[in-house]
Amino acid sequence: MFFYATVAVIAQAKNFLVPVVLAFLLSMVFAPVRRTLDRRGIPSGVSSFAIVLLLIAGFLSVATALAMPVSTWVENAPKIERQVQSKIRDASAWLNGLYEANERIHEVTQPKPESGDVQRVQVADQNVLTSMALLAPGVMTQFLFTFVLLLFLLASGDMFYEKLVHVMPTLKDKRRAVRIVYGIERQLSRYLMTITAINAGLGVSVGVAMWLLGMPSPVVFGVIAFVFNFVPYLGAIGGIFSAGAVALIAFDWFGWALIVAGVYFGLTAIEGQFVTPYFVGRKIRVNTVVVFLAVSFWAWLWSAVGMIVAVPLLVTFKTFCDHIDALHDLGDFLSERHAETDAPALENGEKVRHE
């Protein structure tokens, strides 16, 4: 009952909890940077203000790069949908029967002009850009709240850590609290900095590849690859489908859509199978199945923002488990497979089962 109630509260309080969680995660990520600047004689308030300004500038740069192309695509969505259907119909002859059947059903279900006693109800199409404009103030308010709270958290220095150590009853608990906090900082900082650099490289690679293939707005696809890749697995799938859909409209030959999607998939596969495991996997060893489930769970709760914060929250929880004896087994379960320990344990388990 407590678990169900907790999930319900987290889902219901999304508008408040999302900026709070983002602010605390970002504060732990950039706390080492702020602490380094403190040692160089820069006041915490000045360094915190500079960090927040840089984050806002980065966010606005990404939003500006995506705003115009995405708004154009959304505005022309009906026209694009008709073009996609037309090209798919031309490329796949077996779909012609399906479209013809759909049109016949549509003709049969529509009232005849001579039936004057039948009232026809027509729902006016709502402009998608209007809907986005109505949602924009709430989204901007949450981001503003996130950055303001982040500024206060960074400018307060290590006050929260000092309070945490102060309330711990024993010296052992104080040391454990300090290890947990600094462990979370170290893991999150390494993860975010490394994954940001990897995503930037992927964005540049995708942008250059789209430019060489003659895709429209290749810079936009580079930004999409950079942003989407912060979401494990699902982000790559979304980028592949986006590139393939635009290629289907931009080129006359249907095969170009498969080529563009294949190139995008190849670049993300290289990044996911070789680059990220080499640079990130050695520092953050988390079970890939658990990562996928965490992304799906938080996406269900908090939609797009949940997918972004899923891995940092999982890393935070795993760090807690690694430093608390009672949760050590759970932390080991969340970790990836250790060949030197898991395989002998499995063999011993099979031996015991047979005996």
XYZ file of N, CA, C and O in Angstrom, residues 42-114:
292
model
N 37.179 32.147 -6.006
C 35.963 32.730 -6.585
C 34.805 32.484 -5.625
O 34.559 31.349 -5.223
N 34.068 33.511 -5.241
C 32.949 33.318 -4.306
C 31.899 32.357 -4.861
O 31.695 32.264 -6.075
N 31.236 31.656 -3.946
C 30.232 30.671 -4.363
C 29.087 31.319 -5.139
O 28.573 30.736 -6.102
N 28.684 32.513 -4.729
C 27.598 33.186 -5.427
C 27.938 33.504 -6.864
O 27.115 33.314 -7.768
N 29.180 33.963 -7.092
C 29.596 34.315 -8.453
C 29.703 33.070 -9.328
O 29.200 33.032 -10.461
N 30.363 32.035 -8.817
C 30.511 30.805 -9.596
C 29.159 30.145 -9.852
O 28.909 29.629 -10.953
N 28.264 30.164 -8.864
C 26.939 29.563 -9.048
C 26.147 30.316 -10.111
O 25.490 29.697 -10.968
N 26.217 31.645 -10.066
C 25.511 32.445 -11.063
C 26.061 32.184 -12.464
O 25.293 32.091 -13.436
N 27.372 32.022 -12.586
C 27.970 31.742 -13.894
C 27.556 30.371 -14.410
O 27.248 30.201 -15.604
N 27.524 29.378 -13.528
C 27.113 28.031 -13.946
C 25.669 28.028 -14.424
O 25.332 27.448 -15.469
N 24.786 28.692 -13.688
C 23.370 28.732 -14.075
C 23.203 29.484 -15.392
O 22.413 29.074 -16.258
N 23.942 30.588 -15.576
C 23.851 31.330 -16.834
C 24.294 30.470 -18.014
O 23.678 30.492 -19.095
N 25.371 29.710 -17.838
C 25.826 28.832 -18.912
C 24.791 27.752 -19.228
O 24.563 27.432 -20.400
N 24.166 27.210 -18.202
C 23.126 26.202 -18.433
C 21.930 26.795 -19.170
O 21.382 26.180 -20.098
N 21.513 27.991 -18.773
C 20.396 28.644 -19.451
C 20.748 28.941 -20.903
O 19.926 28.741 -21.823
N 21.984 29.420 -21.134
C 22.407 29.705 -22.505
C 22.418 28.436 -23.353
O 21.988 28.452 -24.517
N 22.888 27.324 -22.778
C 22.872 26.069 -23.515
C 21.472 25.594 -23.830
O 21.181 25.134 -24.947
N 20.586 25.708 -22.837
C 19.200 25.297 -23.060
C 18.537 26.151 -24.137
O 17.850 25.635 -25.031
N 18.728 27.467 -24.086
C 18.133 28.341 -25.086
C 18.717 28.105 -26.466
O 18.001 28.206 -27.476
N 19.999 27.777 -26.532
C 20.616 27.500 -27.833
C 20.006 26.261 -28.471
O 19.671 26.252 -29.666
N 19.841 25.210 -27.674
C 19.227 23.984 -28.195
C 17.779 24.228 -28.592
O 17.317 23.787 -29.652
N 17.042 24.951 -27.740
C 15.638 25.219 -28.047
C 15.499 26.067 -29.308
O 14.606 25.836 -30.136
N 16.381 27.049 -29.485
C 16.321 27.897 -30.673
C 16.646 27.111 -31.933
O 16.015 27.296 -32.978
N 17.633 26.207 -31.835
C 18.008 25.408 -33.004
C 16.887 24.477 -33.442
O 16.762 24.159 -34.627
N 16.057 24.044 -32.490
C 14.979 23.109 -32.813
C 13.643 23.792 -33.069
O 12.754 23.179 -33.680
N 13.490 25.029 -32.615
C 12.163 25.649 -32.610
C 11.606 25.822 -34.019
O 10.501 25.343 -34.325
N 12.333 26.514 -34.895
C 11.793 26.827 -36.213
C 11.561 25.594 -37.072
O 10.468 25.427 -37.632
N 12.546 24.682 -37.233
C 12.265 23.496 -38.055
C 11.141 22.639 -37.504
O 10.278 22.178 -38.245
N 11.145 22.414 -36.177
C 10.117 21.562 -35.594
C 8.741 22.204 -35.727
O 7.748 21.527 -36.025
N 8.645 23.520 -35.517
C 7.355 24.194 -35.668
C 6.856 24.108 -37.109
O 5.655 23.943 -37.351
N 7.779 24.196 -38.071
C 7.384 24.051 -39.474
C 6.879 22.647 -39.754
O 5.864 22.472 -40.450
N 7.568 21.638 -39.221
C 7.109 20.263 -39.411
C 5.750 20.041 -38.767
O 4.886 19.388 -39.342
N 5.561 20.591 -37.585
C 4.275 20.400 -36.906
C 3.161 21.110 -37.656
O 2.051 20.587 -37.806
N 3.430 22.319 -38.145
C 2.417 23.078 -38.863
C 2.010 22.369 -40.159
O 0.840 22.397 -40.559
N 2.979 21.744 -40.819
C 2.711 21.054 -42.084
C 2.466 19.567 -41.891
O 2.631 18.787 -42.834
N 2.099 19.169 -40.662
C 1.915 17.739 -40.377
C 0.877 17.085 -41.278
O 1.117 15.982 -41.799
N -0.312 17.684 -41.521
C -1.271 17.022 -42.427
C -0.733 16.836 -43.840
O -0.914 15.776 -44.455
N -0.066 17.868 -44.364
C 0.508 17.758 -45.700
C 1.602 16.700 -45.738
O 1.694 15.899 -46.683
N 2.429 16.662 -44.697
C 3.497 15.663 -44.632
C 2.907 14.268 -44.544
O 3.399 13.321 -45.177
N 1.826 14.124 -43.789
C 1.195 12.814 -43.669
C 0.667 12.335 -45.013
O 0.811 11.162 -45.371
N 0.075 13.239 -45.789
C -0.409 12.848 -47.110
C 0.728 12.464 -48.038
O 0.619 11.506 -48.819
N 1.842 13.193 -47.954
C 2.996 12.851 -48.782
C 3.559 11.487 -48.412
O 3.920 10.687 -49.286
N 3.644 11.218 -47.105
C 4.155 9.915 -46.664
C 3.245 8.798 -47.137
O 3.697 7.763 -47.639
N 1.933 8.991 -46.997
C 1.000 7.958 -47.449
C 1.101 7.745 -48.945
O 1.044 6.607 -49.421
N 1.264 8.834 -49.686
C 1.380 8.713 -51.136
C 2.624 7.941 -51.540
O 2.574 7.061 -52.408
N 3.747 8.224 -50.878
C 4.986 7.533 -51.248
C 4.959 6.077 -50.807
O 5.477 5.195 -51.499
N 4.380 5.839 -49.650
C 4.275 4.445 -49.216
C 3.351 3.670 -50.148
O 3.599 2.509 -50.478
N 2.274 4.338 -50.616
C 1.357 3.678 -51.523
C 2.037 3.348 -52.842
O 1.823 2.284 -53.423
N 2.863 4.275 -53.327
C 3.578 4.019 -54.580
C 4.642 2.943 -54.420
O 4.901 2.180 -55.355
N 5.282 2.881 -53.254
C 6.371 1.918 -53.065
C 5.864 0.535 -52.711
O 6.529 -0.454 -52.984
N 4.708 0.447 -52.106
C 4.182 -0.846 -51.661
C 2.856 -1.090 -52.358
O 1.818 -0.524 -51.972
N 2.898 -1.906 -53.381
C 1.690 -2.140 -54.168
C 0.626 -2.877 -53.373
O -0.571 -2.694 -53.584
N 1.066 -3.701 -52.426
C 0.084 -4.474 -51.681
C -0.742 -3.621 -50.729
O -1.791 -4.047 -50.237
N -0.305 -2.376 -50.475
C -1.078 -1.481 -49.624
C -2.223 -0.798 -50.374
O -3.094 -0.205 -49.746
N -2.201 -0.886 -51.715
C -3.250 -0.220 -52.476
C -4.630 -0.757 -52.125
O -5.598 0.004 -52.004
N -4.723 -2.045 -51.975
C -6.017 -2.626 -51.616
C -6.496 -2.148 -50.266
O -7.691 -1.884 -50.072
N -5.567 -1.997 -49.337
C -5.931 -1.522 -48.011
C -6.436 -0.081 -48.054
O -7.446 0.262 -47.430
N -5.772 0.773 -48.825
C -6.217 2.151 -48.938
C -7.569 2.252 -49.650
O -8.433 3.048 -49.283
N -7.746 1.442 -50.705
C -9.024 1.456 -51.410
C -10.155 0.995 -50.505
O -11.259 1.571 -50.525
N -9.897 -0.037 -49.701
C -10.928 -0.505 -48.777
C -11.259 0.565 -47.749
O -12.429 0.778 -47.386
N -10.220 1.264 -47.288
C -10.453 2.335 -46.322
C -11.291 3.458 -46.925
O -12.200 4.007 -46.275
N -11.013 3.804 -48.187
C -11.791 4.855 -48.838
C -13.238 4.428 -49.056
O -14.169 5.228 -48.889
N -13.438 3.163 -49.415
C -14.808 2.683 -49.613
C -15.584 2.684 -48.296
O -16.771 3.060 -48.269
N -14.939 2.257 -47.235
C -15.594 2.292 -45.927
C -15.938 3.726 -45.549
O -17.012 4.013 -45.013
N -15.032 4.644 -45.863
C -15.281 6.048 -45.561
C -16.481 6.574 -46.348
O -17.312 7.323 -45.830
N -16.583 6.178 -47.629
C -17.707 6.610 -48.448
C -19.023 6.032 -47.944
O -20.057 6.706 -47.933
N -18.989 4.772 -47.505
C -20.214 4.127 -47.034
C -20.699 4.760 -45.733
O -21.896 4.970 -45.519
N -19.754 5.071 -44.855
C -20.141 5.591 -43.536
C -20.516 7.058 -43.561
O -21.144 7.542 -42.616
N -20.179 7.792 -44.638
C -20.534 9.205 -44.711
C -21.996 9.364 -45.125
O -22.480 8.631 -45.987
N -22.731 10.289 -44.508
C -24.133 10.504 -44.907
C -24.233 11.000 -46.345
O -23.363 11.717 -46.843
N -25.312 10.607 -47.000
C -25.558 11.037 -48.373
C -26.038 12.491 -48.388
O -26.687 12.960 -47.458
N -25.748 13.214 -49.471
C -26.186 14.612 -49.530
C -27.692 14.770 -49.481
O -28.206 15.758 -48.979
N -28.442 13.775 -50.050
C -29.881 13.936 -50.104
C -30.572 13.645 -48.784
O -31.768 13.912 -48.624
